[in-house]
PDB file of C-alpha atoms in Angstrom:
ATOM      1  CA  MET A   1     276.198   7.762  42.554  1.00  0.00           C
ATOM      2  CA  THR A   2     273.863   6.658  39.983  1.00  0.00           C
ATOM      3  CA  PRO A   3     270.855   9.364  39.172  1.00  0.00           C
ATOM      4  CA  PRO A   4     267.340   8.169  40.082  1.00  0.00           C
ATOM      5  CA  THR A   5     265.186   6.836  37.178  1.00  0.00           C
ATOM      6  CA  SER A   6     262.733   9.424  35.985  1.00  0.00           C
ATOM      7  CA  PRO A   7     258.803   8.408  36.360  1.00  0.00           C
ATOM      8  CA  THR A   8     258.970   7.852  32.358  1.00  0.00           C
ATOM      9  CA  GLY A   9     262.002   5.795  32.345  1.00  0.00           C
ATOM     10  CA  GLN A  10     260.269   3.708  34.948  1.00  0.00           C
ATOM     11  CA  ARG A  11     257.077   3.581  32.803  1.00  0.00           C
ATOM     12  CA  THR A  12     259.286   2.818  29.738  1.00  0.00           C
ATOM     13  CA  SER A  13     261.037  -0.111  31.622  1.00  0.00           C
ATOM     14  CA  ARG A  14     257.709  -1.627  33.127  1.00  0.00           C
ATOM     15  CA  VAL A  15     256.113  -1.487  29.428  1.00  0.00           C
ATOM     16  CA  VAL A  16     259.390  -3.604  28.166  1.00  0.00           C
ATOM     17  CA  GLY A  17     259.141  -5.705  31.147  1.00  0.00           C
ATOM     18  CA  TYR A  18     255.440  -6.690  30.502  1.00  0.00           C
ATOM     19  CA  LEU A  19     256.359  -7.103  26.417  1.00  0.00           C
ATOM     20  CA  LEU A  20     259.089  -9.688  27.127  1.00  0.00           C
ATOM     21  CA  ALA A  21     256.837 -11.436  29.709  1.00  0.00           C
ATOM     22  CA  LEU A  22     254.313 -11.698  27.184  1.00  0.00           C
ATOM     23  CA  GLY A  23     257.009 -12.716  24.770  1.00  0.00           C
ATOM     24  CA  ALA A  24     258.162 -15.513  26.852  1.00  0.00           C
ATOM     25  CA  GLY A  25     254.519 -16.794  27.360  1.00  0.00           C
ATOM     26  CA  ALA A  26     254.170 -16.703  23.663  1.00  0.00           C
ATOM     27  CA  THR A  27     257.050 -18.578  23.056  1.00  0.00           C
ATOM     28  CA  TRP A  28     256.761 -21.188  25.465  1.00  0.00           C
ATOM     29  CA  GLY A  29     253.328 -21.528  23.837  1.00  0.00           C
ATOM     30  CA  THR A  30     255.277 -23.174  21.103  1.00  0.00           C
ATOM     31  CA  THR A  31     256.165 -26.146  22.835  1.00  0.00           C
ATOM     32  CA  GLY A  32     252.990 -28.364  22.314  1.00  0.00           C
ATOM     33  CA  PRO A  33     252.673 -27.826  18.735  1.00  0.00           C
ATOM     34  CA  LEU A  34     256.308 -28.313  17.999  1.00  0.00           C
ATOM     35  CA  SER A  35     256.274 -31.674  19.985  1.00  0.00           C
ATOM     36  CA  THR A  36     253.327 -32.754  18.304  1.00  0.00           C
ATOM     37  CA  GLY A  37     254.909 -32.224  14.922  1.00  0.00           C
ATOM     38  CA  LEU A  38     257.717 -34.326  16.216  1.00  0.00           C
ATOM     39  CA  TYR A  39     255.695 -37.324  17.162  1.00  0.00           C
ATOM     40  CA  GLY A  40     255.643 -38.769  13.730  1.00  0.00           C
ATOM     41  CA  LEU A  41     259.530 -38.668  13.484  1.00  0.00           C
ATOM     42  CA  MET A  42     260.598 -40.048  16.783  1.00  0.00           C
ATOM     43  CA  PRO A  43     259.531 -41.168  20.148  1.00  0.00           C
ATOM     44  CA  ALA A  44     257.993 -38.978  22.646  1.00  0.00           C
ATOM     45  CA  THR A  45     260.478 -40.127  25.171  1.00  0.00           C
ATOM     46  CA  SER A  46     263.480 -38.939  23.083  1.00  0.00           C
ATOM     47  CA  ILE A  47     262.192 -35.472  22.543  1.00  0.00           C
ATOM     48  CA  GLY A  48     262.442 -34.453  25.941  1.00  0.00           C
ATOM     49  CA  PHE A  49     265.940 -35.819  26.312  1.00  0.00           C
ATOM     50  CA  TRP A  50     267.086 -34.104  23.140  1.00  0.00           C
ATOM     51  CA  ARG A  51     265.625 -30.674  23.714  1.00  0.00           C
ATOM     52  CA  VAL A  52     267.245 -30.377  27.161  1.00  0.00           C
ATOM     53  CA  LEU A  53     270.547 -32.018  25.908  1.00  0.00           C
ATOM     54  CA  LEU A  54     270.876 -29.166  23.196  1.00  0.00           C
ATOM     55  CA  GLY A  55     269.902 -26.388  25.466  1.00  0.00           C
ATOM     56  CA  THR A  56     272.358 -27.678  27.942  1.00  0.00           C
ATOM     57  CA  ALA A  57     275.065 -27.629  25.286  1.00  0.00           C
ATOM     58  CA  CYS A  58     274.194 -23.932  24.575  1.00  0.00           C
ATOM     59  CA  LEU A  59     274.177 -22.986  28.090  1.00  0.00           C
ATOM     60  CA  ALA A  60     277.535 -24.594  28.399  1.00  0.00           C
ATOM     61  CA  LEU A  61     279.010 -22.847  25.564  1.00  0.00           C
ATOM     62  CA  TRP A  62     277.912 -19.488  26.703  1.00  0.00           C
ATOM     63  CA  GLY A  63     279.622 -20.222  30.141  1.00  0.00           C
ATOM     64  CA  VAL A  64     282.600 -21.176  28.333  1.00  0.00           C
ATOM     65  CA  VAL A  65     282.853 -17.798  26.254  1.00  0.00           C
ATOM     66  CA  PHE A  66     281.265 -15.372  28.722  1.00  0.00           C
ATOM     67  CA  GLY A  67     280.832 -16.538  32.159  1.00  0.00           C
ATOM     68  CA  ARG A  68     282.945 -19.401  33.615  1.00  0.00           C
ATOM     69  CA  GLU A  69     281.115 -18.758  36.915  1.00  0.00           C
ATOM     70  CA  LEU A  70     278.358 -20.657  35.596  1.00  0.00           C
ATOM     71  CA  PHE A  71     279.868 -23.986  36.414  1.00  0.00           C
ATOM     72  CA  ARG A  72     280.776 -22.954  40.345  1.00  0.00           C
ATOM     73  CA  ALA A  73     278.777 -24.187  42.903  1.00  0.00           C
ATOM     74  CA  ASP A  74     279.342 -25.523  46.388  1.00  0.00           C
ATOM     75  CA  ALA A  75     278.342 -29.248  47.246  1.00  0.00           C
ATOM     76  CA  ARG A  76     274.628 -28.110  48.305  1.00  0.00           C
ATOM     77  CA  GLY A  77     273.918 -26.562  45.141  1.00  0.00           C
ATOM     78  CA  TRP A  78     275.210 -29.645  42.965  1.00  0.00           C
ATOM     79  CA  LEU A  79     273.121 -31.998  45.442  1.00  0.00           C
ATOM     80  CA  LEU A  80     269.895 -29.813  45.399  1.00  0.00           C
ATOM     81  CA  VAL A  81     269.968 -28.267  42.188  1.00  0.00           C
ATOM     82  CA  GLY A  82     272.166 -30.650  39.705  1.00  0.00           C
ATOM     83  CA  LEU A  83     270.664 -33.910  41.411  1.00  0.00           C
ATOM     84  CA  GLY A  84     267.118 -32.775  42.876  1.00  0.00           C
ATOM     85  CA  GLY A  85     266.307 -30.290  40.099  1.00  0.00           C
ATOM     86  CA  GLY A  86     267.869 -32.586  37.571  1.00  0.00           C
ATOM     87  CA  PHE A  87     265.302 -35.218  38.545  1.00  0.00           C
ATOM     88  CA  LEU A  88     262.541 -32.438  38.471  1.00  0.00           C
ATOM     89  CA  VAL A  89     263.350 -31.502  34.808  1.00  0.00           C
ATOM     90  CA  ALA A  90     263.556 -35.092  33.681  1.00  0.00           C
ATOM     91  CA  LEU A  91     260.106 -36.117  35.187  1.00  0.00           C
ATOM     92  CA  PHE A  92     258.684 -32.983  33.570  1.00  0.00           C
ATOM     93  CA  GLU A  93     260.245 -33.592  30.105  1.00  0.00           C
ATOM     94  CA  ILE A  94     259.020 -37.060  30.262  1.00  0.00           C
ATOM     95  CA  ALA A  95     255.475 -36.223  31.640  1.00  0.00           C
ATOM     96  CA  TYR A  96     254.684 -33.434  29.480  1.00  0.00           C
ATOM     97  CA  GLN A  97     255.120 -35.062  26.060  1.00  0.00           C
ATOM     98  CA  PHE A  98     252.690 -37.846  27.386  1.00  0.00           C
ATOM     99  CA  ALA A  99     250.418 -35.085  28.410  1.00  0.00           C
ATOM    100  CA  ILE A 100     250.618 -33.389  24.762  1.00  0.00           C
ATOM    101  CA  ALA A 101     250.474 -36.691  22.712  1.00  0.00           C
ATOM    102  CA  GLY A 102     247.317 -38.088  25.040  1.00  0.00           C
ATOM    103  CA  ALA A 103     245.544 -34.700  25.982  1.00  0.00           C
ATOM    104  CA  GLY A 104     246.323 -32.250  23.347  1.00  0.00           C
ATOM    105  CA  VAL A 105     248.129 -29.201  23.418  1.00  0.00           C
ATOM    106  CA  ALA A 106     245.132 -27.396  25.284  1.00  0.00           C
ATOM    107  CA  GLY A 107     244.260 -30.284  27.713  1.00  0.00           C
ATOM    108  CA  ALA A 108     248.214 -30.457  28.435  1.00  0.00           C
ATOM    109  CA  ALA A 109     248.831 -26.911  29.016  1.00  0.00           C
ATOM    110  CA  ALA A 110     245.533 -26.581  31.196  1.00  0.00           C
ATOM    111  CA  MET A 111     247.071 -29.502  33.212  1.00  0.00           C
ATOM    112  CA  LEU A 112     250.244 -27.809  33.712  1.00  0.00           C
ATOM    113  CA  TYR A 113     248.661 -24.759  34.945  1.00  0.00           C
ATOM    114  CA  THR A 114     247.317 -26.381  37.824  1.00  0.00           C
ATOM    115  CA  ALA A 115     251.026 -26.172  39.317  1.00  0.00           C
ATOM    116  CA  PRO A 116     250.217 -22.919  40.982  1.00  0.00           C
ATOM    117  CA  VAL A 117     247.356 -24.397  42.713  1.00  0.00           C
ATOM    118  CA  LEU A 118     249.785 -27.339  44.106  1.00  0.00           C
ATOM    119  CA  VAL A 119     252.151 -24.715  44.912  1.00  0.00           C
ATOM    120  CA  ALA A 120     250.026 -22.822  47.320  1.00  0.00           C
ATOM    121  CA  VAL A 121     249.357 -26.207  48.927  1.00  0.00           C
ATOM    122  CA  LEU A 122     253.003 -27.240  49.380  1.00  0.00           C
ATOM    123  CA  ALA A 123     254.015 -23.831  50.129  1.00  0.00           C
ATOM    124  CA  ARG A 124     251.283 -24.148  53.265  1.00  0.00           C
ATOM    125  CA  VAL A 125     252.750 -27.663  54.373  1.00  0.00           C
ATOM    126  CA  ILE A 126     256.362 -26.956  53.759  1.00  0.00           C
ATOM    127  CA  LEU A 127     257.016 -23.361  53.781  1.00  0.00           C
ATOM    128  CA  LYS A 128     254.230 -22.352  56.133  1.00  0.00           C
ATOM    129  CA  GLU A 129     252.821 -19.602  53.945  1.00  0.00           C
ATOM    130  CA  ALA A 130     249.203 -18.876  54.490  1.00  0.00           C
ATOM    131  CA  LEU A 131     246.156 -21.038  52.484  1.00  0.00           C
ATOM    132  CA  THR A 132     243.836 -18.163  52.311  1.00  0.00           C
ATOM    133  CA  PRO A 133     240.043 -18.884  51.430  1.00  0.00           C
ATOM    134  CA  THR A 134     240.546 -16.791  48.080  1.00  0.00           C
ATOM    135  CA  ARG A 135     243.288 -19.078  47.052  1.00  0.00           C
ATOM    136  CA  VAL A 136     241.093 -22.257  47.710  1.00  0.00           C
ATOM    137  CA  LEU A 137     238.162 -20.740  45.731  1.00  0.00           C
ATOM    138  CA  LEU A 138     240.983 -19.704  42.892  1.00  0.00           C
ATOM    139  CA  ALA A 139     242.088 -23.237  43.008  1.00  0.00           C
ATOM    140  CA  LEU A 140     238.740 -24.699  42.577  1.00  0.00           C
ATOM    141  CA  LEU A 141     238.253 -22.619  39.782  1.00  0.00           C
ATOM    142  CA  VAL A 142     241.341 -23.506  37.926  1.00  0.00           C
ATOM    143  CA  MET A 143     240.483 -27.529  38.708  1.00  0.00           C
ATOM    144  CA  ALA A 144     236.968 -27.182  37.052  1.00  0.00           C
ATOM    145  CA  GLY A 145     238.587 -25.463  34.147  1.00  0.00           C
ATOM    146  CA  VAL A 146     241.103 -28.189  33.618  1.00  0.00           C
ATOM    147  CA  ALA A 147     238.537 -30.485  33.864  1.00  0.00           C
ATOM    148  CA  LEU A 148     236.499 -28.802  31.230  1.00  0.00           C
ATOM    149  CA  THR A 149     239.190 -28.091  29.006  1.00  0.00           C
ATOM    150  CA  VAL A 150     240.912 -31.768  28.928  1.00  0.00           C
ATOM    151  CA  THR A 151     237.334 -33.267  28.422  1.00  0.00           C
ATOM    152  CA  GLY A 152     236.215 -30.581  25.793  1.00  0.00           C
ATOM    153  CA  GLY A 153     239.726 -30.848  23.650  1.00  0.00           C
ATOM    154  CA  SER A 154     241.105 -33.441  20.981  1.00  0.00           C
ATOM    155  CA  ASN A 155     244.852 -34.530  20.207  1.00  0.00           C
ATOM    156  CA  ALA A 156     244.523 -34.622  16.326  1.00  0.00           C
ATOM    157  CA  GLY A 157     248.148 -34.852  15.058  1.00  0.00           C
ATOM    158  CA  ALA A 158     249.646 -36.687  17.871  1.00  0.00           C
ATOM    159  CA  GLU A 159     248.059 -40.456  16.534  1.00  0.00           C
ATOM    160  CA  ALA A 160     251.543 -41.507  15.994  1.00  0.00           C
ATOM    161  CA  ALA A 161     252.541 -41.352  19.360  1.00  0.00           C
ATOM    162  CA  ARG A 162     249.838 -43.834  20.334  1.00  0.00           C
ATOM    163  CA  LEU A 163     249.122 -42.661  24.050  1.00  0.00           C
ATOM    164  CA  GLY A 164     245.838 -42.342  25.178  1.00  0.00           C
ATOM    165  CA  LEU A 165     243.727 -39.772  27.152  1.00  0.00           C
ATOM    166  CA  GLY A 166     244.571 -41.892  30.231  1.00  0.00           C
ATOM    167  CA  ALA A 167     248.259 -41.536  29.401  1.00  0.00           C
ATOM    168  CA  GLY A 168     247.808 -37.600  28.816  1.00  0.00           C
ATOM    169  CA  ILE A 169     245.966 -37.168  32.173  1.00  0.00           C
ATOM    170  CA  ALA A 170     248.767 -38.572  34.120  1.00  0.00           C
ATOM    171  CA  GLY A 171     251.482 -36.865  32.129  1.00  0.00           C
ATOM    172  CA  GLY A 172     249.693 -33.927  32.735  1.00  0.00           C
ATOM    173  CA  LEU A 173     249.353 -34.063  36.595  1.00  0.00           C
ATOM    174  CA  LEU A 174     253.049 -35.091  36.890  1.00  0.00           C
ATOM    175  CA  SER A 175     254.274 -32.568  34.955  1.00  0.00           C
ATOM    176  CA  ALA A 176     252.320 -29.918  37.041  1.00  0.00           C
ATOM    177  CA  VAL A 177     253.572 -31.729  40.450  1.00  0.00           C
ATOM    178  CA  SER A 178     257.364 -31.332  38.673  1.00  0.00           C
ATOM    179  CA  TYR A 179     256.627 -27.837  38.033  1.00  0.00           C
ATOM    180  CA  ALA A 180     255.585 -26.887  41.288  1.00  0.00           C
ATOM    181  CA  CYS A 181     258.180 -28.765  43.147  1.00  0.00           C
ATOM    182  CA  THR A 182     260.752 -26.882  40.797  1.00  0.00           C
ATOM    183  CA  THR A 183     259.217 -23.437  41.851  1.00  0.00           C
ATOM    184  CA  LEU A 184     259.592 -24.460  45.649  1.00  0.00           C
ATOM    185  CA  MET A 185     262.971 -25.183  45.285  1.00  0.00           C
ATOM    186  CA  ALA A 186     263.794 -22.230  42.736  1.00  0.00           C
ATOM    187  CA  ARG A 187     262.584 -20.210  45.943  1.00  0.00           C
ATOM    188  CA  PHE A 188     265.522 -21.365  47.930  1.00  0.00           C
ATOM    189  CA  ALA A 189     268.182 -21.677  45.261  1.00  0.00           C
ATOM    190  CA  VAL A 190     267.683 -18.429  42.910  1.00  0.00           C
ATOM    191  CA  PRO A 191     269.030 -15.963  45.424  1.00  0.00           C
ATOM    192  CA  ARG A 192     271.682 -18.053  46.214  1.00  0.00           C
ATOM    193  CA  TYR A 193     273.231 -19.306  43.014  1.00  0.00           C
ATOM    194  CA  GLY A 194     271.451 -16.739  40.205  1.00  0.00           C
ATOM    195  CA  ALA A 195     268.615 -17.894  37.697  1.00  0.00           C
ATOM    196  CA  VAL A 196     271.033 -18.703  34.807  1.00  0.00           C
ATOM    197  CA  ARG A 197     273.183 -20.886  36.957  1.00  0.00           C
ATOM    198  CA  VAL A 198     270.179 -22.678  38.518  1.00  0.00           C
ATOM    199  CA  LEU A 199     268.864 -23.388  34.853  1.00  0.00           C
ATOM    200  CA  PHE A 200     271.984 -24.745  33.672  1.00  0.00           C
ATOM    201  CA  LEU A 201     272.713 -26.851  36.787  1.00  0.00           C
ATOM    202  CA  GLU A 202     268.997 -28.204  36.386  1.00  0.00           C
ATOM    203  CA  ALA A 203     269.537 -28.863  32.713  1.00  0.00           C
ATOM    204  CA  LEU A 204     272.601 -30.659  33.257  1.00  0.00           C
ATOM    205  CA  GLY A 205     271.254 -32.799  36.088  1.00  0.00           C
ATOM    206  CA  GLY A 206     268.241 -33.215  34.176  1.00  0.00           C
ATOM    207  CA  VAL A 207     270.105 -34.480  30.796  1.00  0.00           C
ATOM    208  CA  VAL A 208     272.220 -36.893  32.806  1.00  0.00           C
ATOM    209  CA  ILE A 209     269.129 -38.430  34.539  1.00  0.00           C
ATOM    210  CA  LEU A 210     266.967 -39.266  31.381  1.00  0.00           C
ATOM    211  CA  GLY A 211     269.919 -40.635  29.740  1.00  0.00           C
ATOM    212  CA  VAL A 212     270.639 -43.199  32.508  1.00  0.00           C
ATOM    213  CA  GLY A 213     267.039 -43.879  33.416  1.00  0.00           C
ATOM    214  CA  LEU A 214     265.830 -44.295  29.754  1.00  0.00           C
ATOM    215  CA  THR A 215     268.490 -46.534  28.826  1.00  0.00           C
ATOM    216  CA  ILE A 216     268.005 -48.557  32.017  1.00  0.00           C
ATOM    217  CA  ALA A 217     264.205 -48.677  31.011  1.00  0.00           C
ATOM    218  CA  GLY A 218     265.082 -50.061  27.555  1.00  0.00           C
ATOM    219  CA  GLN A 219     264.053 -46.835  25.899  1.00  0.00           C
ATOM    220  CA  ALA A 220     267.861 -45.422  24.935  1.00  0.00           C
ATOM    221  CA  PRO A 221     266.803 -42.090  23.057  1.00  0.00           C
ATOM    222  CA  PRO A 222     268.160 -42.513  19.642  1.00  0.00           C
ATOM    223  CA  PRO A 223     269.348 -39.627  17.487  1.00  0.00           C
ATOM    224  CA  PRO A 224     266.949 -37.657  15.626  1.00  0.00           C
ATOM    225  CA  PRO A 225     266.359 -39.851  12.371  1.00  0.00           C
ATOM    226  CA  SER A 226     266.223 -36.952   9.820  1.00  0.00           C
ATOM    227  CA  ALA A 227     266.910 -33.225   8.965  1.00  0.00           C
ATOM    228  CA  ALA A 228     263.293 -32.326   9.841  1.00  0.00           C
ATOM    229  CA  ALA A 229     263.599 -33.983  13.028  1.00  0.00           C
ATOM    230  CA  TRP A 230     266.918 -31.762  13.967  1.00  0.00           C
ATOM    231  CA  ARG A 231     264.918 -28.796  12.658  1.00  0.00           C
ATOM    232  CA  GLY A 232     261.807 -29.484  15.044  1.00  0.00           C
ATOM    233  CA  LEU A 233     264.513 -29.959  17.995  1.00  0.00           C
ATOM    234  CA  ALA A 234     266.343 -26.759  17.027  1.00  0.00           C
ATOM    235  CA  GLY A 235     263.419 -24.867  17.450  1.00  0.00           C
ATOM    236  CA  LEU A 236     261.928 -26.238  20.537  1.00  0.00           C
ATOM    237  CA  THR A 237     265.606 -25.382  21.821  1.00  0.00           C
ATOM    238  CA  ALA A 238     265.894 -22.270  20.985  1.00  0.00           C
ATOM    239  CA  GLY A 239     262.297 -21.329  21.629  1.00  0.00           C
ATOM    240  CA  SER A 240     261.027 -22.756  25.020  1.00  0.00           C
ATOM    241  CA  VAL A 241     264.244 -23.834  26.417  1.00  0.00           C
ATOM    242  CA  LEU A 242     266.634 -20.646  25.528  1.00  0.00           C
ATOM    243  CA  ALA A 243     264.775 -17.731  24.178  1.00  0.00           C
ATOM    244  CA  ALA A 244     261.597 -18.127  26.381  1.00  0.00           C
ATOM    245  CA  ASN A 245     263.860 -18.435  29.668  1.00  0.00           C
ATOM    246  CA  ILE A 246     266.008 -15.317  28.602  1.00  0.00           C
ATOM    247  CA  LEU A 247     262.904 -13.067  27.653  1.00  0.00           C
ATOM    248  CA  PHE A 248     261.192 -14.243  31.042  1.00  0.00           C
ATOM    249  CA  PHE A 249     264.387 -13.411  33.017  1.00  0.00           C
ATOM    250  CA  GLY A 250     264.436  -9.927  31.549  1.00  0.00           C
ATOM    251  CA  ALA A 251     261.159  -9.313  32.568  1.00  0.00           C
ATOM    252  CA  VAL A 252     261.303  -9.751  36.220  1.00  0.00           C
ATOM    253  CA  LYS A 253     264.677  -7.492  35.959  1.00  0.00           C
ATOM    254  CA  ARG A 254     261.886  -4.797  35.143  1.00  0.00           C
ATOM    255  CA  ILE A 255     258.678  -5.918  36.893  1.00  0.00           C
ATOM    256  CA  GLU A 256     257.724  -7.975  39.786  1.00  0.00           C
ATOM    257  CA  ALA A 257     257.586 -11.573  39.439  1.00  0.00           C
ATOM    258  CA  ALA A 258     253.821 -12.074  40.003  1.00  0.00           C
ATOM    259  CA  PRO A 259     252.735  -9.655  36.903  1.00  0.00           C
ATOM    260  CA  ALA A 260     255.547 -11.012  34.763  1.00  0.00           C
ATOM    261  CA  ALA A 261     253.954 -14.538  35.509  1.00  0.00           C
ATOM    262  CA  VAL A 262     250.599 -13.192  34.755  1.00  0.00           C
ATOM    263  CA  ALA A 263     251.549 -11.749  31.492  1.00  0.00           C
ATOM    264  CA  ALA A 264     253.263 -15.522  30.906  1.00  0.00           C
ATOM    265  CA  THR A 265     250.023 -17.132  31.283  1.00  0.00           C
ATOM    266  CA  ILE A 266     249.533 -16.226  27.724  1.00  0.00           C
ATOM    267  CA  GLU A 267     251.270 -19.703  26.844  1.00  0.00           C
ATOM    268  CA  PRO A 268     248.049 -22.046  26.986  1.00  0.00           C
ATOM    269  CA  VAL A 269     246.187 -19.473  24.380  1.00  0.00           C
ATOM    270  CA  VAL A 270     248.938 -19.323  21.994  1.00  0.00           C
ATOM    271  CA  GLY A 271     249.557 -23.218  22.441  1.00  0.00           C
ATOM    272  CA  THR A 272     245.711 -23.778  21.854  1.00  0.00           C
ATOM    273  CA  LEU A 273     245.557 -21.593  18.794  1.00  0.00           C
ATOM    274  CA  LEU A 274     248.633 -22.856  16.923  1.00  0.00           C
ATOM    275  CA  ALA A 275     247.366 -26.496  17.697  1.00  0.00           C
ATOM    276  CA  LEU A 276     244.149 -25.682  16.116  1.00  0.00           C
ATOM    277  CA  ARG A 277     245.792 -24.100  12.809  1.00  0.00           C
ATOM    278  CA  LEU A 278     248.232 -26.388  12.248  1.00  0.00           C
ATOM    279  CA  PHE A 279     246.780 -29.854  13.399  1.00  0.00           C
ATOM    280  CA  ASN A 280     243.106 -29.177  13.419  1.00  0.00           C
ATOM    281  CA  GLN A 281     242.792 -29.791  17.592  1.00  0.00           C
ATOM    282  CA  GLN A 282     239.655 -29.136  18.626  1.00  0.00           C
ATOM    283  CA  LEU A 283     238.135 -27.472  21.811  1.00  0.00           C
ATOM    284  CA  THR A 284     234.410 -27.855  22.269  1.00  0.00           C
ATOM    285  CA  PRO A 285     232.763 -24.366  23.949  1.00  0.00           C
ATOM    286  CA  LEU A 286     232.783 -25.891  27.039  1.00  0.00           C
ATOM    287  CA  GLY A 287     236.571 -26.721  26.392  1.00  0.00           C
ATOM    288  CA  TRP A 288     237.218 -22.909  25.711  1.00  0.00           C
ATOM    289  CA  LEU A 289     235.570 -21.930  29.089  1.00  0.00           C
ATOM    290  CA  GLY A 290     237.540 -24.359  30.683  1.00  0.00           C
ATOM    291  CA  LEU A 291     240.911 -22.860  29.204  1.00  0.00           C
ATOM    292  CA  ILE A 292     239.528 -19.195  30.117  1.00  0.00           C
ATOM    293  CA  MET A 293     238.866 -20.525  33.547  1.00  0.00           C
ATOM    294  CA  VAL A 294     242.597 -21.848  33.812  1.00  0.00           C
ATOM    295  CA  VAL A 295     243.928 -18.687  32.514  1.00  0.00           C
ATOM    296  CA  GLY A 296     241.909 -16.542  34.816  1.00  0.00           C
ATOM    297  CA  GLY A 297     242.222 -17.966  38.279  1.00  0.00           C
ATOM    298  CA  VAL A 298     246.002 -18.508  37.703  1.00  0.00           C
ATOM    299  CA  ALA A 299     246.384 -14.932  36.574  1.00  0.00           C
ATOM    300  CA  SER A 300     243.980 -13.598  39.590  1.00  0.00           C
ATOM    301  CA  GLY A 301     246.284 -15.950  41.990  1.00  0.00           C
ATOM    302  CA  TYR A 302     249.279 -14.040  40.793  1.00  0.00           C
ATOM    303  CA  LEU A 303     247.699 -10.820  40.774  1.00  0.00           C
ATOM    304  CA  LEU A 304     246.610 -11.155  44.401  1.00  0.00           C
ATOM    305  CA  GLU A 305     250.127 -12.348  45.364  1.00  0.00           C
ATOM    306  CA  ALA A 306     251.666  -9.136  43.991  1.00  0.00           C
ATOM    307  CA  ARG A 307     249.249  -6.928  45.740  1.00  0.00           C
ATOM    308  CA  GLY A 308     249.777  -8.759  49.201  1.00  0.00           C
ATOM    309  CA  ALA A 309     253.387  -9.480  49.353  1.00  0.00           C
ATOM    310  CA  ALA A 310     255.759  -7.056  50.633  1.00  0.00           C
ATOM    311  CA  SER A 311     258.548  -7.886  48.129  1.00  0.00           C
ATOM    312  CA  PRO A 312     258.827  -9.554  44.851  1.00  0.00           C
ATOM    313  CA  ALA A 313     258.346 -13.737  44.899  1.00  0.00           C
ATOM    314  CA  VAL A 314     260.921 -16.046  43.247  1.00  0.00           C
ATOM    315  CA  LEU A 315     258.914 -17.683  40.543  1.00  0.00           C
ATOM    316  CA  SER A 316     259.923 -20.369  38.397  1.00  0.00           C
ATOM    317  CA  THR A 317     258.395 -20.852  35.038  1.00  0.00           C
ATOM    318  CA  PRO A 318     256.434 -23.721  33.139  1.00  0.00           C
ATOM    319  CA  SER A 319     257.912 -25.363  30.057  1.00  0.00           C
TER     320      SER A 319
END
């Protein structure tokens, strides 16, 4: 029989969990700046394809060496997670690149973080979960913050992508919708198949759908044209695809999913600070206020979920 963990050990484990969640959020925050740096080297549509392809290859290699069960799933798993989740991954990868290039890093991240609002609404319709007045007020706070952030920011450094604010807003909203739907799917799939297997099946399906879809649309993703492009893609893969998810999964093993997600909301702050430093992207005072409203509203919502839930919720992660 395993002895119970001491209070000191529990506290240490929780501290480690919060640090891992902060690390995950900070790592996801590099997605926008790294993508912006690649826009002068390759098309925005190709960046998402190649980073997911490299991430899928790394996960497959890990499965071959350490865990062949990664490749085992029933027909429902392949259809729901591989096909359905793959479509959502493909949509996210294209839409988020358009959001970053058109609305800037801060604007894209702020729009992405409307996803918890969409989850609350869709969960009410699909899963019959409660939609309380507090959730509605927080949703309005987040939406107002997004509007201020998008209108108070710039996308300096992304000029090579030749995408305007309209495309950025459309991409940001579509990326939020795809993330919200992925979260709802994860609430069903992760308890049945495990987080890593779900991540692999989604990524595999996303690569296939992206490759076929872009080819049919006449935008077949060309190979990265230079060593600098390969380095940028390797950084995106190692960071936002692999390391961030590993850190977040490590966090939710030690602390509840809701407070882990609160810590991960550092993502748009880190992304904005990096964009300001590396590309001179700007936020007006109202833009900063909007970003604070987004982060504060989302974090408050997760904290309320943690207090009100009888057991930890299964949460998916952005980026």
